[in-house]
Tab-separated table of C-alpha atoms and ligand atoms in Angstrom:
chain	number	residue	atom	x	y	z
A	1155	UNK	CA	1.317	-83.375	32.689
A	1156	UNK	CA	-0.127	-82.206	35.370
A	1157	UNK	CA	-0.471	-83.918	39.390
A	1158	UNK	CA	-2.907	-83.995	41.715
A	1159	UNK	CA	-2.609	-84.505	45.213
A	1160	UNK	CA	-5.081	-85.607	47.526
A	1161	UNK	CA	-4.036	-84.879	51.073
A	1162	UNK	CA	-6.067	-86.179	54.011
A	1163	UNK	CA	-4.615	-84.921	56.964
A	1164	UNK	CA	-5.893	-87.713	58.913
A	1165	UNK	CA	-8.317	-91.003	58.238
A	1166	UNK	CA	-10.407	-93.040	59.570
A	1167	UNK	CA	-8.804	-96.105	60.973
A	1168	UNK	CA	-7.882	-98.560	58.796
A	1169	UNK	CA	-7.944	-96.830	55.662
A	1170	UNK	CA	-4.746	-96.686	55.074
A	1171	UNK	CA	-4.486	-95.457	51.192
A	1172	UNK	CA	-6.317	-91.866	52.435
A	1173	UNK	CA	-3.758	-91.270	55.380
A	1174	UNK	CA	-1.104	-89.003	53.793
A	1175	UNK	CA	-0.346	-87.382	51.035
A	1176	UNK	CA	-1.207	-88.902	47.528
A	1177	UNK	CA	0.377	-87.918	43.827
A	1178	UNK	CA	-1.691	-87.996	41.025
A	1179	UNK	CA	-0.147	-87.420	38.054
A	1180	UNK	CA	-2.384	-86.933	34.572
A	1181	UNK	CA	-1.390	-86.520	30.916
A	1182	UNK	CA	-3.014	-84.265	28.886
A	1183	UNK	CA	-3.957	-84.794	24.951
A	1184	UNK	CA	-1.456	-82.427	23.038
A	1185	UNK	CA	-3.636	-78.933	22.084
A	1186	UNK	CA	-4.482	-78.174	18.435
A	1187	UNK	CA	-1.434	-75.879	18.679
A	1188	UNK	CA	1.201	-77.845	19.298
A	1189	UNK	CA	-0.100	-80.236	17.649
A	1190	UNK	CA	0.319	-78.012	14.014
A	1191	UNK	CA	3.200	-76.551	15.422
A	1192	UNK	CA	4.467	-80.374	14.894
A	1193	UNK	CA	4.934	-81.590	18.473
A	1194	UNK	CA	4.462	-85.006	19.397
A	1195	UNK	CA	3.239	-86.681	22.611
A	1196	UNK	CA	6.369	-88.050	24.116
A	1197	UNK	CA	4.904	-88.191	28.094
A	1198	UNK	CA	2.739	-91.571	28.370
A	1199	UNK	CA	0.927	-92.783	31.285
A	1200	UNK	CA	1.352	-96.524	32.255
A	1201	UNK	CA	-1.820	-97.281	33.985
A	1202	UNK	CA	-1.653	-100.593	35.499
A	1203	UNK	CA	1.802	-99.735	36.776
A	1204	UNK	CA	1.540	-96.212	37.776
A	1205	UNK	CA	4.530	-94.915	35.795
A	1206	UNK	CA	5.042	-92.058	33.428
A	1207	UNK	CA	7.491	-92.720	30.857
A	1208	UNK	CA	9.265	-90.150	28.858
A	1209	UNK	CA	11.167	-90.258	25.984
A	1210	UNK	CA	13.936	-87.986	25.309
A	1211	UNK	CA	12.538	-87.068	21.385
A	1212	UNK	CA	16.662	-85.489	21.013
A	1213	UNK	CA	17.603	-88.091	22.601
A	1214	UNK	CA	20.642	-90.863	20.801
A	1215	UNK	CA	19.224	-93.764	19.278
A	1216	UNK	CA	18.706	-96.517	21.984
A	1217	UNK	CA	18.368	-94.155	24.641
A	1218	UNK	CA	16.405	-95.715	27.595
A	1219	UNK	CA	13.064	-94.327	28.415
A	1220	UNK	CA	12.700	-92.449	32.008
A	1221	UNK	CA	10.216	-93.889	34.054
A	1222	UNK	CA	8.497	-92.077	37.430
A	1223	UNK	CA	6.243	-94.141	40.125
A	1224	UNK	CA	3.331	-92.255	41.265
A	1225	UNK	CA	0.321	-93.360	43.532
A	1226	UNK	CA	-2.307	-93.305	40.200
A	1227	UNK	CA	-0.955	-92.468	36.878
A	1228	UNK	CA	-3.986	-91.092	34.120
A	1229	UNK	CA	-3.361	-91.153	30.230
A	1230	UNK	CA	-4.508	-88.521	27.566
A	1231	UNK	CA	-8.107	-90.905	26.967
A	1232	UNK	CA	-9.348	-90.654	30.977
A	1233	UNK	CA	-12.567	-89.291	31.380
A	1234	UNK	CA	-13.043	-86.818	34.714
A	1235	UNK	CA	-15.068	-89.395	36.846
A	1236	UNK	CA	-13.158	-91.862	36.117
A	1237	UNK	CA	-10.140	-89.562	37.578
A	1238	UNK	CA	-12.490	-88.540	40.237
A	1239	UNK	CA	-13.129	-91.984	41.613
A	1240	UNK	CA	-9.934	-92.902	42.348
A	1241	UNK	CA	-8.173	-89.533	42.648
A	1242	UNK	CA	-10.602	-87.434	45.088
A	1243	UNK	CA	-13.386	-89.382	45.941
A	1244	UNK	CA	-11.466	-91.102	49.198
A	1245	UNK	CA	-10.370	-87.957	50.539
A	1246	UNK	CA	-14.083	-86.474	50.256
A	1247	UNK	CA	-15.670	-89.676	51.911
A	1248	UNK	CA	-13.045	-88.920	54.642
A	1249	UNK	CA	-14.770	-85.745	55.251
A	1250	UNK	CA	-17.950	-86.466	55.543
A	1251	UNK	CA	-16.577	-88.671	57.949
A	1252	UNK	CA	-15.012	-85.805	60.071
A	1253	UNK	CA	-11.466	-85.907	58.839
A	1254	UNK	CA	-9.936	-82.913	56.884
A	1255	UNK	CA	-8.631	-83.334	53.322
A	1256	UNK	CA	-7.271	-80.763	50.701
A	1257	UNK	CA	-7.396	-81.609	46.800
A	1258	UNK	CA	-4.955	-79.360	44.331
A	1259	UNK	CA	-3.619	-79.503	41.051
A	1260	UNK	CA	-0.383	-78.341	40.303
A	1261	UNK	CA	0.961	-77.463	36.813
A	1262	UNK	CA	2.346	-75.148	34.131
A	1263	UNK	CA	-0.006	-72.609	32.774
A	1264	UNK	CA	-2.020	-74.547	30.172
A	1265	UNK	CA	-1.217	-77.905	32.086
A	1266	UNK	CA	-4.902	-79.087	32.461
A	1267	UNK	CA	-4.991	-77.495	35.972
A	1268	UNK	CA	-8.264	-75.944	35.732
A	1269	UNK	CA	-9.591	-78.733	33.463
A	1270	UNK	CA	-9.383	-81.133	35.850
A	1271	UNK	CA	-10.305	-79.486	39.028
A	1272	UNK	CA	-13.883	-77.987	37.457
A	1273	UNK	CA	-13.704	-79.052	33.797
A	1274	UNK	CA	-17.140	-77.666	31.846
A	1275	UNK	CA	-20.438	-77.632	33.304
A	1276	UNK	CA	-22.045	-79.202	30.085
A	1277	UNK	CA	-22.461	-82.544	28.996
A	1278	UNK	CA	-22.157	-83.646	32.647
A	1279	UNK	CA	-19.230	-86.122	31.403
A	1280	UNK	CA	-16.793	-82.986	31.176
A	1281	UNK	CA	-17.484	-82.268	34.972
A	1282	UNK	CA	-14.033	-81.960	37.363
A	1283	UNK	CA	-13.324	-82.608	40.809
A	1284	UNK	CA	-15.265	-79.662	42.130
A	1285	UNK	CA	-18.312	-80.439	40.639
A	1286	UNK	CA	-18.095	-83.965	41.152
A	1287	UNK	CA	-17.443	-83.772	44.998
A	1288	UNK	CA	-20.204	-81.382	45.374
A	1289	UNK	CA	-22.322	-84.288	43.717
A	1290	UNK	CA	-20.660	-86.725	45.832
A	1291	UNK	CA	-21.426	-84.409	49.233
A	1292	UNK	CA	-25.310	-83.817	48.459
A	1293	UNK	CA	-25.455	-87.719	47.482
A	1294	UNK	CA	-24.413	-88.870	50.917
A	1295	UNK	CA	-26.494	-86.374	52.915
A	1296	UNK	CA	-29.265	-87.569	51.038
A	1297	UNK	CA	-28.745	-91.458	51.891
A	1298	UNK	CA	-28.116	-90.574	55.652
A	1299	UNK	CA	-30.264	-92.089	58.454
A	1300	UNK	CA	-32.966	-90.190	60.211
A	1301	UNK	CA	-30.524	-90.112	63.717
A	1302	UNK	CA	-27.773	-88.204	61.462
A	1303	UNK	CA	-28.261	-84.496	60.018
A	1304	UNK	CA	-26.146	-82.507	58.065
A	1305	UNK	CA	-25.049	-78.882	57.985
A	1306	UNK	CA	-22.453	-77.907	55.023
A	1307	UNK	CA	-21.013	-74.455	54.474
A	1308	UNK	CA	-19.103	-73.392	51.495
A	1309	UNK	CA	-16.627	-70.314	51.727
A	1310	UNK	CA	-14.001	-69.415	48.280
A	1311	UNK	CA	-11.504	-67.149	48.630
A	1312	UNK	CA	-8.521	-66.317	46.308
A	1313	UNK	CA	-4.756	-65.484	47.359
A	1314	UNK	CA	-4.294	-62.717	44.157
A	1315	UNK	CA	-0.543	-60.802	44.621
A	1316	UNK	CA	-0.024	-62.215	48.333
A	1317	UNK	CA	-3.917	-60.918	48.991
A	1318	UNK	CA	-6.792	-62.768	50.467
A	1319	UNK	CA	-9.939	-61.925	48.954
A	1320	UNK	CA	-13.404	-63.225	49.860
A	1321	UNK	CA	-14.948	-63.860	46.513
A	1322	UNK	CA	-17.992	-64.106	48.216
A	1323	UNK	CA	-17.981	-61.021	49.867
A	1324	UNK	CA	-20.287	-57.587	49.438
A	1325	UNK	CA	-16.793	-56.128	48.096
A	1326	UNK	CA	-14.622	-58.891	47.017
A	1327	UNK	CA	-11.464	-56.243	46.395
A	1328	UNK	CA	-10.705	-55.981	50.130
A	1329	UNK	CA	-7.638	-57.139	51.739
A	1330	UNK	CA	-8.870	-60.001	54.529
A	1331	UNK	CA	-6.390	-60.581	57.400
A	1332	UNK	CA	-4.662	-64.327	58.199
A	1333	UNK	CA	-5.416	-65.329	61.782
A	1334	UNK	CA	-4.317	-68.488	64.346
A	1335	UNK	CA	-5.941	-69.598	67.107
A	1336	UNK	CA	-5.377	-72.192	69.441
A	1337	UNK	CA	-8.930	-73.843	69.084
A	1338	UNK	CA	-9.483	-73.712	65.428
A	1339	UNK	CA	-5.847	-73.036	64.201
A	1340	UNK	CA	-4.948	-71.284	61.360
A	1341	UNK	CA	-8.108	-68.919	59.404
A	1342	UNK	CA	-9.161	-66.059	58.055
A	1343	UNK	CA	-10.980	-63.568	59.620
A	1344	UNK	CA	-14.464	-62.070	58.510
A	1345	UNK	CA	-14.518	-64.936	55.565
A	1346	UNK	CA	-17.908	-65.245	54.554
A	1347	UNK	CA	-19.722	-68.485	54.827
A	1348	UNK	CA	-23.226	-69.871	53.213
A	1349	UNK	CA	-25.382	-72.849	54.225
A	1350	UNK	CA	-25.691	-74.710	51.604
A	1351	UNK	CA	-28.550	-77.349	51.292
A	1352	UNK	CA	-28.007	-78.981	47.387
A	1353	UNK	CA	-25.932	-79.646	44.852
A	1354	UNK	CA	-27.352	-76.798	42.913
A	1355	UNK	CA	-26.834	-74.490	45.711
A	1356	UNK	CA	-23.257	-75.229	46.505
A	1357	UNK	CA	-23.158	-74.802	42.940
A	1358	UNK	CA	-24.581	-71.446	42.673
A	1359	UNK	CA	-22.651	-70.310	45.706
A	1360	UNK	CA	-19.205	-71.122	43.059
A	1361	UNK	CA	-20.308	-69.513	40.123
A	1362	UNK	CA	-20.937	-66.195	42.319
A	1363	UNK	CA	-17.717	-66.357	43.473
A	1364	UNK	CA	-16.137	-67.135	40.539
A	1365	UNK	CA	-17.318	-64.189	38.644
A	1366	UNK	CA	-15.023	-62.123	40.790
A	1367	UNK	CA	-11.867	-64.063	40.214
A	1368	UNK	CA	-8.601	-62.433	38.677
A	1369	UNK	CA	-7.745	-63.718	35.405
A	1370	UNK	CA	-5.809	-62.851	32.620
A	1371	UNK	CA	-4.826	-64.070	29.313
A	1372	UNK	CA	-1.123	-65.311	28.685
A	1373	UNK	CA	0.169	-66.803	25.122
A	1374	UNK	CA	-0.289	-70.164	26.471
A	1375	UNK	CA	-4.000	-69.888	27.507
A	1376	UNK	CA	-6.985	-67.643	26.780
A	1377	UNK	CA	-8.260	-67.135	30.538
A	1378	UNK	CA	-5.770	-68.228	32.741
A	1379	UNK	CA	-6.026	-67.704	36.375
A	1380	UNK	CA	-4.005	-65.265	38.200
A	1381	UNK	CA	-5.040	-66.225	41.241
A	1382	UNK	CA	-5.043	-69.354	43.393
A	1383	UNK	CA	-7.790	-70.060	44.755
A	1384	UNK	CA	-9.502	-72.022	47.634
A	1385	UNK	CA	-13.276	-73.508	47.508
A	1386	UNK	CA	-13.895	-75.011	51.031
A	1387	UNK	CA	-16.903	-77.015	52.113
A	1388	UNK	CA	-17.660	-77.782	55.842
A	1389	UNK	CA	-19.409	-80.561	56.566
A	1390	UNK	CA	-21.014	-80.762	60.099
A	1391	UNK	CA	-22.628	-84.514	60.880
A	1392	UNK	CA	-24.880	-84.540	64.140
A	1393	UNK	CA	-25.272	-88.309	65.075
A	1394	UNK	CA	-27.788	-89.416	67.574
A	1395	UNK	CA	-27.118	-92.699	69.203
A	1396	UNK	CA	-28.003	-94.264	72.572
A	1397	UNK	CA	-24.708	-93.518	74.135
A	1398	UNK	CA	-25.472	-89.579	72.899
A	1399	UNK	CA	-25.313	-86.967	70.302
A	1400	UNK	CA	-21.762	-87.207	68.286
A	1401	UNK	CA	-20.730	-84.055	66.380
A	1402	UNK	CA	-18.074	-84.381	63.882
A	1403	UNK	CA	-16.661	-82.322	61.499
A	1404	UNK	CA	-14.868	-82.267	57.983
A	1405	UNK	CA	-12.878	-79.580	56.360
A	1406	UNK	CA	-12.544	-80.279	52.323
A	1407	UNK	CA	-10.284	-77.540	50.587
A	1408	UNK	CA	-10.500	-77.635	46.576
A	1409	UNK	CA	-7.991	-75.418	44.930
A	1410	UNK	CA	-7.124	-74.031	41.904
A	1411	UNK	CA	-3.516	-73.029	41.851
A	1412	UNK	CA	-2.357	-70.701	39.576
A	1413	UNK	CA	0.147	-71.982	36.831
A	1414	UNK	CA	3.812	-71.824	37.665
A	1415	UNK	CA	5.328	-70.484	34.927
A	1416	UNK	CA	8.102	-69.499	32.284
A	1417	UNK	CA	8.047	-66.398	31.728
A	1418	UNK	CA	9.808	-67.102	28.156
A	1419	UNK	CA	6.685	-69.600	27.020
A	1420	UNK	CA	4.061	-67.059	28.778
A	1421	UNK	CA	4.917	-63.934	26.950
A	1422	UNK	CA	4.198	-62.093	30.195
A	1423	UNK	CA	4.941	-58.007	30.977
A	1424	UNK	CA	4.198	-55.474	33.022
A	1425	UNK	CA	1.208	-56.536	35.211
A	1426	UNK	CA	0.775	-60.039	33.858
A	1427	UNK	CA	5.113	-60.469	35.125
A	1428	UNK	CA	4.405	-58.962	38.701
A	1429	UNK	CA	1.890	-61.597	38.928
A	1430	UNK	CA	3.837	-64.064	37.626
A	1431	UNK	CA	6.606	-63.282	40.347
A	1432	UNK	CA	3.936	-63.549	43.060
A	1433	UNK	CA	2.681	-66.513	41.963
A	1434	UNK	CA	5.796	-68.110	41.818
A	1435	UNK	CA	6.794	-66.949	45.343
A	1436	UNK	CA	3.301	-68.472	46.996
A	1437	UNK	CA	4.233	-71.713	44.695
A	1438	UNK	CA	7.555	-72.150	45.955
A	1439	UNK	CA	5.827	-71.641	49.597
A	1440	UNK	CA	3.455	-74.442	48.968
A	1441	UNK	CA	6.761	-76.759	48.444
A	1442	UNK	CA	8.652	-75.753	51.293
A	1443	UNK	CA	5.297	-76.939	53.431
A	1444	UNK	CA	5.154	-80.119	50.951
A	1445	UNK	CA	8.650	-81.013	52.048
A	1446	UNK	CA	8.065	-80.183	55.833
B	1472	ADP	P1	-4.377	-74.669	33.481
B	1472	ADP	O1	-5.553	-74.441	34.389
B	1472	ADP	O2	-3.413	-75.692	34.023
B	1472	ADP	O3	-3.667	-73.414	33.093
B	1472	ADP	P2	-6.407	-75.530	31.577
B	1472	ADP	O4	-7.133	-76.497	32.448
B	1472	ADP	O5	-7.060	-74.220	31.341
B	1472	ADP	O6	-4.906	-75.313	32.103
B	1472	ADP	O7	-6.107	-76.311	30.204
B	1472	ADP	C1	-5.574	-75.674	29.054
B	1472	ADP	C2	-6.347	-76.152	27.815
B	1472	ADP	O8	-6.175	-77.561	27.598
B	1472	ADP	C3	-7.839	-75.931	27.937
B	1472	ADP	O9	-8.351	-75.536	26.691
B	1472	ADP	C4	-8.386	-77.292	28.313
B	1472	ADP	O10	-9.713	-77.481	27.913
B	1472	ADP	C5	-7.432	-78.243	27.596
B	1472	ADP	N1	-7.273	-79.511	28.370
B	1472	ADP	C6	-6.627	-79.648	29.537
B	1472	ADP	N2	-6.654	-80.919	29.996
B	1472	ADP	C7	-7.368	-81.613	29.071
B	1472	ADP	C8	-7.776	-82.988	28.947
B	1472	ADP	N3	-7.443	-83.899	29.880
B	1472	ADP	N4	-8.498	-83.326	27.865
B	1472	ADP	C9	-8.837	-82.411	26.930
B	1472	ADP	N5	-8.493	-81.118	26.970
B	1472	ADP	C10	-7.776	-80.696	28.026
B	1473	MG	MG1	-6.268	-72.656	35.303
């Protein structure tokens, strides 16, 4: 299983469901793997109730079932935009509405991280998160009024052994430097930003980016990612209105973490380990903030 949370850092008034942080959690189908390696499914999502139950399979006879409450709970037959709808789609809305969200997945290598943040570009059905909110973005600049206009950006970077790297950048090997300031608080210097003006740009502005990504292949996946990275998309609305012009704007963060991992199920050495050790540092980072 793998969870998603949606994290709007604030909301629009009266939404209440987008206001803090959301868990996700989704079940994947087992792999053709463990599947002949005889393994059977023993994590099930309870949709209506948003529980996970699982069943100890060593377990004594008449041994309970554990059940875990989450905010939305997906099974192993949920389709991406169904996911989408109710997992992402209020946290993008808030940004186009000025607010600030972030949308991660967190998981074991080979967890159905990846899957579910971007999926596969082709049919359209097997589209993720990413994809989907850039569709979502482009659809609501589109409907706008003629007193609003638009301006979205789209910068990805990657945090690769404690290193941020511009993936969109001339020479996406250099080291880029963490910076705070007391107007637009915590960033990183010299990222590079495009204006992006459709779907297919925004689009074409990822797969650039991701050509430079670190991967690597462990036992438990063919191209997993050694990196986490960070696709953000600014959205500027300038509203005209008799009282004046109104500029607000929206921050949406869409990462792909890197898998945390055992190094006993990964097969890892050498390289792929010192990774793995970095990886898990950042990861255990990203809790401490969680619990804060
Ligand atoms: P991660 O990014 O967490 O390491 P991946 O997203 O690469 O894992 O998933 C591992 C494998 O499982 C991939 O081959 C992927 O296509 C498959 N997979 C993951 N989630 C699903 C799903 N919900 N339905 C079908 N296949 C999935
Ligand atoms: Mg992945």
């Amino acid at each position: 299983a793998n969870s998603v949370r949606a994290m709007a850092e604030a909301a629009p008034s009266g939404a209440k469901s987008d206001e803090c942080v959301q868990v996700v959690v989704r079940v994947r189908p087992l792999s053709r793997k463990e599947k002949q390696d005889g393994h059977e499914a023993n994590t099930k999502a309870d949709e209506s109730r948003g529980t996970i139950i699982v069943e100890n399979p060593k377990g004594d006879d008449g041994e309970p079932p554990k059940s875990f409450t989450f905010d939305f709970v997906f099974g192993a037959d949920t389709q991406q935009k169904g996911l989408y709808d109710k997992a992402a789609a209020p946290a993008v809305q808030a940004v186009l509405n000025g607010f600030n969200a972030t949308v991660f997945a967190y998981g074991q290598t080979g967890a159905g991280k990846s899957h579910t943040m971007e999926g596969y570009p082709d049919p359209p059905e097997l589209r993720g998160i990413i994809p989907n909110s850039f569709a979502h973005i482009f659809e609501e600049v589109a409907k706008a009024d003629e007193n609003t206009q638009y301006l979205v950006r789209a910068s990805y970077l990657e945090i690769y052994n404690e290193e941020i790297r511009d993936l969109l950048a001339k020479d996406p090997k250099n080291r880029l430097d963490l910076k705070e300031n007391v107007d637009s608080g915590v960033y990183v210097k010299d990222l590079t930003s495009f204006v992006v003006k459709s779907t297919h740009e925004i689009d074409q502005v990822m797969q650039a980016g991701k050509k430079n990504r670190s991967v690597g292949s462990t036992l438990m996946n063919q191209t997993s990612s050694r990196s986490h990275s960070i696709f953000t998309i600014i959205v500027e609305a300038c509203v005209v209105s008799a009282t004046g012009e109104h500029i607000h704007v929206g921050k949406l963060n869409l990462v792909d973490l890197a898998g945390s991992e055992r190094q006993s199920k990964t097969g890892a050495t050498g390289d792929r380990l010192k990774e793995a050790t970095k990886i898990n540092l950042s990861l255990s980072a990203l809790g401490n903030v969680i619990s804060a």
